[in-house]
Amino acid sequence: MAQSFPRPRGTRDLLPDDLVLIRHLERTARRVAETGGCVEVRPPLFEDTRLFARSLGDATDVVEKEMFTVPRRSESEQSGSEDSGGYTFRPEGTAGAARAYLEAGFPQRGPLQKWYYLGPMFRYERPQKGRERQFTQFGVEIFGAAGPLADAEVVEIALRFFEALGFGAELEVRVNSMGDPADRDRWRESLRGYFEPQLAERCSDCRDRFARNVFRLLDCKVERCRELSAGAPDLFAVMGEDARVHHEGFLDAMCALGRTVREDRGIVRGLDYYTRTVFEIHYPPLGARSALCGGGRYDGLVAELGGPATPAVGFAIGFTPTEIALAALELPSESELADLRGALAPEVWCVAVTEEERLPVLRLAQALRKAGRRAALDLRGKSVGAQMKEAGKSGAAWLAVLGPDERTSGALTLRSLAGEVEIPAALSADLDAALRAALKDPGSR
RNA sequence: GUGGGUGUAGCUCAGUCGGUUAGAGCACCAGUUUGUGGUACUGGGGGCCGCGGGUUCAAAUCCCGUCACCCACCCCA
């Protein structure tokens, strides 16, 4: 078992059985996004490193030490002047979507865009449960809508994804507002002023974070730190009128949708681009690992990338945490996966009784496949009995035995491997045609 | 980056106070049987016991190192 070429750390091989669930997640995401009016986009899997440094914020851990970066090969590809930093495999989907939105000229030709994406993201960090170096995210981004209805619509789509998967009413939306940039600047300063005198009393993590991202001190889990944070200044105390009205509008819209949300001042997203609405979706029965979705508004991002001021709001859902949660809930039911699971097995297994029927059986399978049937046959020269066993184990629904008798009589019957006896009419017609094709002109070449 | 745990057959694991050719179940292959069909039975293939070094007459087993994976911290799009 000494593997010469082991799987790269933090990656998974998705084998046929694994893909049953994955494909169910994918189709659920597509259906929910598309019924919500979103269309799919597929930006490249890698981008200029500077895109991520600029959009996520270069002091974030993601940019500082978790990026899969490759150097460029030649000077001629250097688009910028000095050190471009090469290419980086996307650690998240929003930056690429915003770049594509801008590059395709949507600010001019159709500012309102409702997009979704689905695919692999890459993050070079130490794997652990629920965290991989290559993982899949489903995300929605709405560009060009400044009002709170867009925020509500985004949250609604995320909720419907989880509900479609079978999550119950315990789903919890936690919301907060980061205010506008000016509000954030004011708040950052007052937080610095509040926390600085108590740094000596706080944990070492807090001391580190103080300089890099003072907001994160608010959700430190150390007991003593939490006590010290209790009296910290509230953003809402310094937030401007516009952001406040927006937040109220967002809450009203959620209420109109019949959704209850929980205000949680501790929600402070880690990336720099968020403004105003931020939210997370949790499933409390899962305990500590209950966060399933994160998102919010990022009105400054498109402008940060060199475009016109463009409002935007979105979310991202990681498949891996969703899979863990589904497993804990024993979801989805087998019946929901029946079609995907069924596609792993043939419909008709074609058996050759003697060597004389090998080629006719090959043609039988071909004809059935042309008719759209999943047909299988033995490829390893097995005996009749072994073919039967293999057919049984394959999960095939029907057995078509082609032997000397059938060649003479020109009639073929299907036997059910499941116990039923009746041949469906549609299958019977396909079978007749297939048999004629199989027996036609057997020796010509 | 820090800490803990685990490495034996394709998979899940037994086996270690050091002692013959290293085991089971499942899976795989062949055969027998059940009326040519998932059963049952018989047989078979498959392991440098993660890797390297050390101790010893003798190492899967003890010691050192190393690598890999898992879990947690960190961080989280």
Short mmCIF file of C-alpha atoms (C1' of nucleotides) in Angstrom, two decimals:
data_model
loop_
_atom_site.label_atom_id
_atom_site.label_comp_id
_atom_site.label_asym_id
_atom_site.label_seq_id
_atom_site.Cartn_x
_atom_site.Cartn_y
_atom_site.Cartn_z
CA MET A 1 0.00 0.00 0.00
CA ALA A 2 3.00 2.25 -0.32
CA GLN A 3 1.57 4.81 -2.68
CA SER A 4 4.06 6.17 -5.18
CA PHE A 5 1.74 8.97 -6.15
CA PRO A 6 -0.54 9.73 -3.25
CA ARG A 7 -3.50 12.03 -3.66
CA PRO A 8 -2.50 15.62 -2.93
CA ARG A 9 -3.18 16.67 0.59
CA GLY A 10 -6.58 18.13 1.24
CA THR A 11 -8.16 16.75 -1.91
CA ARG A 12 -10.76 14.07 -2.50
CA ASP A 13 -11.45 11.62 -5.30
CA LEU A 14 -15.14 11.73 -6.02
CA LEU A 15 -16.02 8.23 -7.13
CA PRO A 16 -19.32 7.14 -8.69
CA ASP A 17 -21.01 6.49 -5.37
CA ASP A 18 -19.84 9.82 -3.94
CA LEU A 19 -21.12 11.68 -6.96
CA VAL A 20 -24.69 10.64 -6.32
CA LEU A 21 -24.90 13.11 -3.45
CA ILE A 22 -22.69 15.74 -5.10
CA ARG A 23 -24.79 15.76 -8.23
CA HIS A 24 -27.90 16.06 -6.12
CA LEU A 25 -26.42 19.13 -4.43
CA GLU A 26 -25.48 20.57 -7.79
CA ARG A 27 -28.88 20.14 -9.35
CA THR A 28 -30.59 21.49 -6.26
CA ALA A 29 -28.35 24.56 -6.33
CA ARG A 30 -29.03 25.13 -10.03
CA ARG A 31 -32.77 24.69 -9.69
CA VAL A 32 -33.06 27.01 -6.70
CA ALA A 33 -30.81 29.67 -8.25
CA GLU A 34 -32.55 29.54 -11.60
CA THR A 35 -36.06 29.66 -10.20
CA GLY A 36 -34.78 32.66 -8.27
CA GLY A 37 -33.96 34.36 -11.56
CA CYS A 38 -30.21 33.79 -11.53
CA VAL A 39 -28.13 32.65 -14.50
CA GLU A 40 -24.90 30.69 -14.34
CA VAL A 41 -21.47 32.19 -14.94
CA ARG A 42 -18.14 30.39 -15.09
CA PRO A 43 -15.16 32.63 -14.61
CA PRO A 44 -11.75 30.94 -14.86
CA LEU A 45 -10.43 28.89 -11.97
CA PHE A 46 -7.38 31.13 -11.70
CA GLU A 47 -6.93 34.87 -11.84
CA ASP A 48 -4.21 37.44 -11.57
CA THR A 49 -3.01 37.26 -7.98
CA ARG A 50 -3.48 40.97 -7.61
CA LEU A 51 -7.23 40.58 -8.09
CA PHE A 52 -7.52 38.66 -4.86
CA ALA A 53 -5.05 40.81 -2.99
CA ARG A 54 -7.05 43.85 -3.97
CA SER A 55 -10.55 42.54 -3.40
CA LEU A 56 -10.11 40.44 -0.28
CA GLY A 57 -7.68 42.75 1.43
CA ASP A 58 -4.00 42.00 1.64
CA ALA A 59 -3.94 41.77 5.41
CA THR A 60 -6.35 38.83 5.45
CA ASP A 61 -5.07 35.34 6.14
CA VAL A 62 -6.52 34.16 2.87
CA VAL A 63 -4.24 36.44 0.94
CA GLU A 64 -1.28 36.29 3.27
CA LYS A 65 -0.80 32.57 3.46
CA GLU A 66 -3.57 30.50 1.96
CA MET A 67 -3.25 31.09 -1.76
CA PHE A 68 -2.33 28.60 -4.45
CA THR A 69 -0.09 30.80 -6.55
CA VAL A 70 1.93 29.95 -9.65
CA PRO A 71 4.50 32.21 -11.27
CA ARG A 72 4.15 33.46 -14.81
CA ARG A 73 6.52 32.05 -17.38
CA SER A 74 7.60 34.91 -19.55
CA GLU A 75 8.06 38.63 -19.37
CA SER A 76 5.74 39.08 -22.32
CA GLU A 77 2.82 37.84 -20.28
CA GLN A 78 3.45 40.41 -17.62
CA SER A 79 0.50 42.69 -18.04
CA GLY A 80 1.55 45.15 -15.40
CA SER A 81 4.80 46.90 -14.83
CA GLU A 82 6.68 45.38 -11.96
CA ASP A 83 6.10 42.25 -9.92
CA SER A 84 2.68 40.95 -10.88
CA GLY A 85 2.64 38.14 -8.37
CA GLY A 86 1.60 35.59 -10.99
CA TYR A 87 -1.66 33.69 -11.05
CA THR A 88 -3.67 32.34 -8.15
CA PHE A 89 -6.27 29.61 -8.12
CA ARG A 90 -9.43 31.25 -6.87
CA PRO A 91 -9.93 31.02 -3.10
CA GLU A 92 -13.51 32.27 -3.47
CA GLY A 93 -15.92 33.19 -6.22
CA THR A 94 -16.90 36.80 -5.68
CA ALA A 95 -13.72 38.47 -6.90
CA GLY A 96 -13.74 36.62 -10.23
CA ALA A 97 -17.43 37.30 -10.74
CA ALA A 98 -16.97 41.00 -10.08
CA ARG A 99 -13.99 41.12 -12.44
CA ALA A 100 -15.98 39.36 -15.17
CA TYR A 101 -18.94 41.67 -14.64
CA LEU A 102 -16.71 44.66 -15.13
CA GLU A 103 -14.69 43.22 -18.02
CA ALA A 104 -17.80 42.27 -20.02
CA GLY A 105 -19.08 45.82 -19.75
CA PHE A 106 -22.17 45.12 -17.71
CA PRO A 107 -22.00 48.42 -15.84
CA GLN A 108 -22.87 50.05 -19.19
CA ARG A 109 -24.91 47.47 -21.04
CA GLY A 110 -27.00 45.93 -18.25
CA PRO A 111 -26.12 46.90 -14.74
CA LEU A 112 -28.59 44.55 -13.06
CA GLN A 113 -27.23 41.01 -13.18
CA LYS A 114 -28.26 38.06 -11.05
CA TRP A 115 -25.57 35.43 -11.29
CA TYR A 116 -24.73 32.13 -9.71
CA TYR A 117 -21.64 29.97 -9.85
CA LEU A 118 -20.81 26.46 -8.79
CA GLY A 119 -17.40 24.90 -8.73
CA PRO A 120 -14.07 24.26 -7.10
CA MET A 121 -12.18 26.76 -4.95
CA PHE A 122 -8.64 26.40 -3.65
CA ARG A 123 -7.10 27.33 -0.35
CA TYR A 124 -3.62 26.30 0.71
CA GLU A 125 -4.07 25.54 4.36
CA ARG A 126 -3.94 22.70 6.80
CA PRO A 127 -6.85 20.35 6.18
CA GLN A 128 -9.18 19.20 8.91
CA LYS A 129 -12.74 18.03 9.21
CA GLY A 130 -14.83 20.04 6.78
CA ARG A 131 -11.83 21.92 5.40
CA GLU A 132 -10.08 20.91 2.23
CA ARG A 133 -7.56 22.48 -0.09
CA GLN A 134 -9.92 21.99 -2.99
CA PHE A 135 -13.56 22.41 -2.12
CA THR A 136 -16.78 23.27 -3.89
CA GLN A 137 -18.83 26.38 -3.40
CA PHE A 138 -22.22 27.45 -4.65
CA GLY A 139 -22.64 31.20 -4.73
CA VAL A 140 -25.04 33.89 -5.87
CA GLU A 141 -24.14 37.48 -6.69
CA ILE A 142 -26.58 40.26 -7.54
CA PHE A 143 -24.94 43.30 -9.14
CA GLY A 144 -26.56 46.65 -9.75
CA ALA A 145 -29.30 46.67 -7.11
CA ALA A 146 -28.68 49.04 -4.24
CA GLY A 147 -31.92 48.55 -2.33
CA PRO A 148 -32.54 46.13 0.52
CA LEU A 149 -34.85 43.95 -1.56
CA ALA A 150 -31.78 42.51 -3.26
CA ASP A 151 -30.29 41.58 0.11
CA ALA A 152 -33.51 39.84 1.07
CA GLU A 153 -33.70 38.00 -2.21
CA VAL A 154 -30.17 36.67 -1.81
CA VAL A 155 -30.89 35.38 1.68
CA GLU A 156 -34.13 33.84 0.46
CA ILE A 157 -32.33 31.90 -2.28
CA ALA A 158 -29.81 30.54 0.20
CA LEU A 159 -32.58 29.47 2.56
CA ARG A 160 -34.49 27.76 -0.21
CA PHE A 161 -31.39 25.78 -1.12
CA PHE A 162 -31.21 24.33 2.37
CA GLU A 163 -34.96 23.80 2.57
CA ALA A 164 -34.94 21.98 -0.77
CA LEU A 165 -32.34 19.65 0.71
CA GLY A 166 -34.61 18.88 3.60
CA PHE A 167 -33.33 21.12 6.39
CA GLY A 168 -36.06 21.91 8.86
CA ALA A 169 -37.51 25.06 10.34
CA GLU A 170 -34.60 25.35 12.77
CA LEU A 171 -32.60 27.13 10.06
CA GLU A 172 -31.51 30.42 11.51
CA VAL A 173 -30.54 33.60 9.70
CA ARG A 174 -28.20 35.80 11.69
CA VAL A 175 -27.82 39.31 10.38
CA ASN A 176 -25.78 42.38 11.10
CA SER A 177 -24.65 45.53 9.34
CA MET A 178 -21.10 46.67 8.72
CA GLY A 179 -22.35 50.15 7.82
CA ASP A 180 -20.82 52.26 5.08
CA PRO A 181 -17.06 52.75 4.72
CA ALA A 182 -17.13 56.02 6.60
CA ASP A 183 -19.10 54.38 9.40
CA ARG A 184 -16.60 51.58 9.52
CA ASP A 185 -13.69 53.98 9.72
CA ARG A 186 -15.30 55.82 12.61
CA TRP A 187 -16.16 52.57 14.32
CA ARG A 188 -12.68 51.15 13.83
CA GLU A 189 -11.18 54.19 15.50
CA SER A 190 -13.50 54.04 18.47
CA LEU A 191 -12.87 50.29 18.84
CA ARG A 192 -9.14 50.90 18.82
CA GLY A 193 -9.58 53.52 21.50
CA TYR A 194 -11.71 51.16 23.56
CA PHE A 195 -9.54 48.06 23.24
CA GLU A 196 -6.08 49.55 23.47
CA PRO A 197 -6.05 50.05 27.27
CA GLN A 198 -7.19 46.46 27.88
CA LEU A 199 -4.78 44.72 25.50
CA ALA A 200 -2.55 43.57 28.32
CA GLU A 201 -5.48 41.71 29.83
CA ARG A 202 -6.58 40.03 26.64
CA CYS A 203 -5.38 36.86 24.97
CA SER A 204 -2.41 36.77 22.65
CA ASP A 205 -4.64 36.23 19.63
CA CYS A 206 -6.47 39.42 20.40
CA ARG A 207 -3.20 41.33 20.69
CA ASP A 208 -2.22 40.04 17.24
CA ARG A 209 -5.57 40.85 15.74
CA PHE A 210 -5.69 44.33 17.21
CA ALA A 211 -3.43 45.76 14.56
CA ARG A 212 -4.57 43.65 11.66
CA ASN A 213 -8.33 43.51 12.06
CA VAL A 214 -9.69 45.06 15.19
CA PHE A 215 -13.23 43.86 14.44
CA ARG A 216 -12.25 40.31 15.14
CA LEU A 217 -11.71 41.07 18.82
CA LEU A 218 -15.48 41.21 19.08
CA ASP A 219 -15.96 37.52 18.46
CA CYS A 220 -13.03 36.16 20.44
CA LYS A 221 -14.18 33.06 22.27
CA VAL A 222 -11.99 33.41 25.35
CA GLU A 223 -14.19 34.03 28.37
CA ARG A 224 -12.17 36.93 29.78
CA CYS A 225 -12.01 38.60 26.38
CA ARG A 226 -15.75 38.32 25.97
CA GLU A 227 -16.29 40.07 29.27
CA LEU A 228 -13.92 42.83 28.23
CA SER A 229 -15.75 43.20 24.92
CA ALA A 230 -19.12 43.63 26.55
CA GLY A 231 -18.87 47.37 26.75
CA ALA A 232 -17.34 47.91 23.33
CA PRO A 233 -18.76 50.67 21.19
CA ASP A 234 -21.65 49.66 18.93
CA LEU A 235 -21.42 50.36 15.23
CA PHE A 236 -25.09 51.22 15.21
CA ALA A 237 -24.34 54.13 17.52
CA VAL A 238 -22.15 55.79 14.90
CA MET A 239 -23.80 54.46 11.75
CA GLY A 240 -25.03 56.96 9.19
CA GLU A 241 -28.65 57.46 8.23
CA ASP A 242 -28.39 55.75 4.82
CA ALA A 243 -27.00 52.52 6.19
CA ARG A 244 -29.49 52.53 9.03
CA VAL A 245 -32.45 52.96 6.68
CA HIS A 246 -31.05 50.21 4.46
CA HIS A 247 -30.82 47.83 7.38
CA GLU A 248 -34.39 48.58 8.43
CA GLY A 249 -35.54 48.00 4.88
CA PHE A 250 -33.74 44.69 4.80
CA LEU A 251 -35.42 43.58 8.02
CA ASP A 252 -38.82 44.65 6.68
CA ALA A 253 -38.27 42.68 3.48
CA MET A 254 -37.29 39.55 5.39
CA CYS A 255 -40.40 39.98 7.48
CA ALA A 256 -42.52 40.31 4.35
CA LEU A 257 -41.06 37.00 3.16
CA GLY A 258 -42.21 35.41 6.38
CA ARG A 259 -38.63 34.92 7.53
CA THR A 260 -37.51 35.56 11.05
CA VAL A 261 -33.96 36.75 11.43
CA ARG A 262 -31.78 37.18 14.46
CA GLU A 263 -29.70 40.29 14.92
CA ASP A 264 -26.19 39.28 15.87
CA ARG A 265 -23.67 42.07 16.39
CA GLY A 266 -20.93 39.46 16.55
CA ILE A 267 -21.11 38.70 12.85
CA VAL A 268 -18.12 40.41 11.33
CA ARG A 269 -17.08 38.96 8.03
CA GLY A 270 -13.38 38.50 7.56
CA LEU A 271 -12.95 40.07 4.17
CA ASP A 272 -12.48 43.73 3.52
CA TYR A 273 -15.06 44.18 0.82
CA TYR A 274 -18.22 43.89 2.87
CA THR A 275 -20.46 46.90 3.49
CA ARG A 276 -23.83 47.19 5.17
CA THR A 277 -25.65 43.84 5.29
CA VAL A 278 -23.75 40.78 6.45
CA PHE A 279 -25.39 37.49 7.33
CA GLU A 280 -24.81 33.87 8.13
CA ILE A 281 -27.15 30.92 7.98
CA HIS A 282 -26.85 28.42 10.79
CA TYR A 283 -28.46 25.15 11.69
CA PRO A 284 -28.22 25.14 15.50
CA PRO A 285 -28.91 21.41 15.94
CA LEU A 286 -25.43 20.86 14.52
CA GLY A 287 -23.81 22.53 17.49
CA ALA A 288 -20.47 24.25 17.14
CA ARG A 289 -20.20 23.57 13.45
CA SER A 290 -23.55 25.04 12.55
CA ALA A 291 -22.54 27.75 10.06
CA LEU A 292 -23.55 26.72 6.56
CA CYS A 293 -23.58 29.94 4.57
CA GLY A 294 -22.04 33.38 4.71
CA GLY A 295 -22.66 36.45 2.67
CA GLY A 296 -23.43 40.11 2.52
CA ARG A 297 -23.28 43.33 0.60
CA TYR A 298 -20.10 44.62 -1.01
CA ASP A 299 -20.95 47.91 -2.65
CA GLY A 300 -17.34 49.01 -2.90
CA LEU A 301 -15.82 46.05 -4.71
CA VAL A 302 -16.49 46.82 -8.36
CA ALA A 303 -15.20 50.35 -7.88
CA GLU A 304 -12.18 48.96 -6.07
CA LEU A 305 -11.43 46.96 -9.20
CA GLY A 306 -11.52 50.08 -11.33
CA GLY A 307 -15.17 50.18 -12.39
CA PRO A 308 -17.97 52.58 -11.63
CA ALA A 309 -19.63 52.53 -8.24
CA THR A 310 -21.79 49.40 -8.36
CA PRO A 311 -23.89 47.97 -5.57
CA ALA A 312 -23.67 44.23 -5.11
CA VAL A 313 -24.75 41.53 -2.67
CA GLY A 314 -24.20 37.79 -2.54
CA PHE A 315 -23.50 34.65 -0.58
CA ALA A 316 -21.38 31.53 -0.76
CA ILE A 317 -22.24 28.05 0.47
CA GLY A 318 -19.59 25.40 0.92
CA PHE A 319 -20.60 21.93 -0.15
CA THR A 320 -18.40 20.20 2.41
CA PRO A 321 -20.08 21.66 5.51
CA THR A 322 -23.42 21.05 3.83
CA GLU A 323 -22.51 17.39 3.28
CA ILE A 324 -21.50 17.00 6.91
CA ALA A 325 -24.74 18.58 8.04
CA LEU A 326 -26.81 16.40 5.73
CA ALA A 327 -25.09 13.28 7.01
CA ALA A 328 -25.87 14.26 10.58
CA LEU A 329 -29.51 14.75 9.65
CA GLU A 330 -29.64 11.53 7.62
CA LEU A 331 -30.62 13.48 4.54
CA PRO A 332 -31.47 13.32 1.76
CA SER A 333 -33.76 10.32 1.62
CA GLU A 334 -32.89 7.48 -0.72
CA SER A 335 -35.98 8.20 -2.77
CA GLU A 336 -34.68 11.67 -3.61
CA LEU A 337 -31.48 10.11 -4.92
CA ALA A 338 -33.18 7.20 -6.65
CA ASP A 339 -32.73 8.52 -10.19
CA LEU A 340 -29.07 9.40 -9.71
CA ARG A 341 -28.35 6.14 -7.93
CA GLY A 342 -30.23 4.22 -10.61
CA ALA A 343 -28.09 5.69 -13.35
CA LEU A 344 -25.15 3.74 -11.93
CA ALA A 345 -26.75 0.45 -12.96
CA PRO A 346 -27.63 -0.84 -16.42
CA GLU A 347 -31.25 -1.28 -17.43
CA VAL A 348 -30.69 -4.38 -19.53
CA TRP A 349 -27.88 -6.89 -19.17
CA CYS A 350 -27.34 -8.87 -22.37
CA VAL A 351 -26.13 -12.44 -21.88
CA ALA A 352 -24.46 -14.65 -24.50
CA VAL A 353 -25.20 -18.32 -23.92
CA THR A 354 -22.47 -19.67 -26.22
CA GLU A 355 -19.48 -18.13 -27.94
CA GLU A 356 -21.61 -17.97 -31.12
CA GLU A 357 -23.71 -15.21 -29.53
CA ARG A 358 -20.84 -12.92 -28.48
CA LEU A 359 -21.08 -10.66 -31.52
CA PRO A 360 -24.88 -10.75 -31.78
CA VAL A 361 -24.97 -9.69 -28.12
CA LEU A 362 -22.56 -6.87 -28.85
CA ARG A 363 -24.95 -5.69 -31.55
CA LEU A 364 -27.94 -6.20 -29.29
CA ALA A 365 -26.41 -3.86 -26.73
CA GLN A 366 -25.55 -1.37 -29.45
CA ALA A 367 -29.13 -1.30 -30.71
CA LEU A 368 -30.55 -0.95 -27.22
CA ARG A 369 -28.16 1.92 -26.55
CA LYS A 370 -29.22 3.62 -29.76
CA ALA A 371 -32.74 3.40 -28.40
CA GLY A 372 -31.55 5.19 -25.27
CA ARG A 373 -31.32 2.19 -22.98
CA ARG A 374 -28.47 1.60 -20.59
CA ALA A 375 -27.35 -1.77 -21.86
CA ALA A 376 -24.46 -3.87 -20.54
CA LEU A 377 -22.71 -7.04 -21.62
CA ASP A 378 -19.83 -9.23 -20.53
CA LEU A 379 -16.44 -8.02 -21.77
CA ARG A 380 -14.28 -10.68 -20.16
CA GLY A 381 -15.39 -13.93 -21.77
CA LYS A 382 -17.20 -15.22 -18.72
CA SER A 383 -19.37 -18.31 -18.63
CA VAL A 384 -23.14 -18.03 -18.82
CA GLY A 385 -23.50 -18.55 -15.11
CA ALA A 386 -20.89 -15.95 -14.31
CA GLN A 387 -22.61 -13.50 -16.65
CA MET A 388 -25.82 -14.03 -14.72
CA LYS A 389 -24.09 -13.41 -11.44
CA GLU A 390 -22.45 -10.28 -12.72
CA ALA A 391 -25.79 -9.07 -14.04
CA GLY A 392 -27.34 -9.69 -10.67
CA LYS A 393 -24.63 -7.86 -8.81
CA SER A 394 -24.65 -4.94 -11.23
CA GLY A 395 -28.13 -3.94 -10.14
CA ALA A 396 -29.47 -4.26 -13.68
CA ALA A 397 -33.24 -4.37 -13.88
CA TRP A 398 -33.55 -6.76 -16.81
CA LEU A 399 -31.78 -9.72 -18.27
CA ALA A 400 -31.82 -10.46 -22.02
CA VAL A 401 -30.50 -13.93 -22.73
CA LEU A 402 -29.48 -14.54 -26.31
CA GLY A 403 -28.72 -18.15 -27.18
CA PRO A 404 -29.11 -20.66 -30.03
CA ASP A 405 -32.87 -20.92 -29.33
CA GLU A 406 -33.37 -17.22 -29.68
CA ARG A 407 -31.32 -17.07 -32.82
CA THR A 408 -33.51 -19.73 -34.38
CA SER A 409 -36.83 -18.45 -33.19
CA GLY A 410 -36.06 -14.76 -33.60
CA ALA A 411 -37.85 -14.06 -30.34
CA LEU A 412 -36.28 -12.68 -27.21
CA THR A 413 -37.79 -12.17 -23.81
CA LEU A 414 -36.61 -10.12 -20.94
CA ARG A 415 -36.44 -11.53 -17.48
CA SER A 416 -36.75 -9.27 -14.54
CA LEU A 417 -33.98 -9.45 -12.00
CA ALA A 418 -36.16 -7.73 -9.47
CA GLY A 419 -39.00 -10.18 -9.35
CA GLU A 420 -41.59 -8.61 -11.58
CA VAL A 421 -42.32 -10.49 -14.74
CA GLU A 422 -43.95 -7.99 -17.02
CA ILE A 423 -41.93 -6.28 -19.70
CA PRO A 424 -42.74 -2.59 -20.07
CA ALA A 425 -44.27 -1.87 -23.45
CA ALA A 426 -41.64 0.71 -24.37
CA LEU A 427 -38.82 -1.62 -23.47
CA SER A 428 -40.45 -4.45 -25.39
CA ALA A 429 -40.56 -2.42 -28.59
CA ASP A 430 -36.93 -1.41 -28.16
CA LEU A 431 -36.06 -5.02 -27.58
CA ASP A 432 -37.71 -6.26 -30.77
CA ALA A 433 -35.85 -3.72 -32.85
CA ALA A 434 -32.66 -4.51 -31.03
CA LEU A 435 -32.99 -8.19 -31.62
CA ARG A 436 -33.58 -7.69 -35.34
CA ALA A 437 -30.47 -5.54 -35.48
CA ALA A 438 -28.49 -8.11 -33.56
CA LEU A 439 -29.44 -10.99 -35.80
CA LYS A 440 -29.19 -9.15 -39.08
CA ASP A 441 -26.38 -10.27 -41.34
CA PRO A 442 -24.22 -11.67 -38.61
CA GLY A 443 -21.21 -12.73 -40.64
CA SER A 444 -20.55 -9.88 -43.06
CA ARG A 445 -17.48 -7.77 -42.85
"C1'" G B 1 2.55 27.88 12.02
"C1'" U B 2 1.26 25.00 17.11
"C1'" G B 3 -0.53 20.55 19.67
"C1'" G B 4 -2.57 15.47 19.87
"C1'" G B 5 -3.63 10.77 17.43
"C1'" U B 6 -3.00 6.98 13.76
"C1'" G B 7 -0.05 4.14 9.93
"C1'" U B 8 -0.75 -4.20 8.99
"C1'" A B 9 -4.42 -7.05 2.11
"C1'" G B 10 -8.40 -2.86 -2.41
"C1'" C B 11 -11.77 -1.58 2.31
"C1'" U B 12 -12.83 -2.19 7.84
"C1'" C B 13 -9.69 -4.01 11.33
"C1'" A B 14 -7.33 -8.29 14.60
"C1'" G B 15 -2.36 -9.62 15.88
"C1'" U B 16 2.80 -6.45 19.70
"C1'" C B 17 5.32 -8.87 27.89
"C1'" G B 18 10.09 -9.71 20.60
"C1'" G B 19 9.91 -16.17 18.71
"C1'" U B 20 7.96 -20.83 12.75
"C1'" U B 21 5.52 -19.82 6.15
"C1'" A B 22 1.36 -12.46 9.36
"C1'" G B 23 -4.78 -13.35 10.13
"C1'" A B 24 -10.39 -12.43 9.79
"C1'" G B 25 -14.68 -10.19 7.49
"C1'" C B 26 -16.07 -7.67 3.13
"C1'" A B 27 -14.46 -7.09 -1.95
"C1'" C B 28 -12.09 -9.55 -6.26
"C1'" C B 29 -11.13 -14.26 -9.38
"C1'" A B 30 -12.31 -19.54 -10.44
"C1'" G B 31 -15.40 -23.68 -9.56
"C1'" U B 32 -19.71 -26.40 -7.41
"C1'" U B 33 -24.81 -25.88 -6.16
"C1'" U B 34 -29.79 -23.63 -6.13
"C1'" G B 35 -34.20 -24.90 -12.89
"C1'" U B 36 -29.02 -20.53 -16.82
"C1'" G B 37 -30.19 -14.94 -11.61
"C1'" G B 38 -27.67 -11.19 -6.07
"C1'" U B 39 -27.89 -17.07 -1.88
"C1'" A B 40 -24.84 -21.11 0.04
"C1'" C B 41 -20.34 -23.99 -0.21
"C1'" U B 42 -15.12 -24.98 -1.88
"C1'" G B 43 -10.73 -23.07 -3.57
"C1'" G B 44 -7.51 -19.03 -5.20
"C1'" G B 45 -4.82 -14.44 -6.04
"C1'" G B 46 -3.34 -10.32 -3.28
"C1'" G B 47 0.76 -7.70 2.18
"C1'" C B 48 9.18 -5.02 1.85
"C1'" C B 49 3.28 -4.78 8.60
"C1'" G B 50 4.32 3.77 5.74
"C1'" C B 51 9.77 4.65 4.94
"C1'" G B 52 14.98 4.78 6.91
"C1'" G B 53 18.25 3.55 10.69
"C1'" G B 54 19.34 1.17 15.52
"C1'" U B 55 19.13 -2.81 19.50
"C1'" U B 56 18.92 -8.36 19.20
"C1'" C B 57 20.43 -15.06 17.72
"C1'" A B 58 15.53 -13.17 16.21
"C1'" A B 59 11.52 -6.98 15.06
"C1'" A B 60 4.77 -5.93 12.41
"C1'" U B 61 6.07 -5.95 17.84
"C1'" C B 62 11.33 -2.33 21.41
"C1'" C B 63 14.27 2.60 20.47
"C1'" C B 64 15.47 6.98 17.28
"C1'" G B 65 14.41 9.64 13.00
"C1'" U B 66 11.34 10.71 8.90
"C1'" C B 67 7.02 10.97 5.86
"C1'" A B 68 1.86 10.65 5.24
"C1'" C B 69 -2.99 11.00 6.86
"C1'" C B 70 -6.70 12.29 10.61
"C1'" C B 71 -8.41 15.52 14.67
"C1'" A B 72 -8.04 20.17 17.20
"C1'" C B 73 -6.00 25.26 17.52
"C1'" C B 74 -5.32 29.38 14.06
"C1'" C B 75 -8.28 31.32 10.10
"C1'" C B 76 -12.56 31.23 7.38
"C1'" A B 77 -14.65 33.22 1.21
#
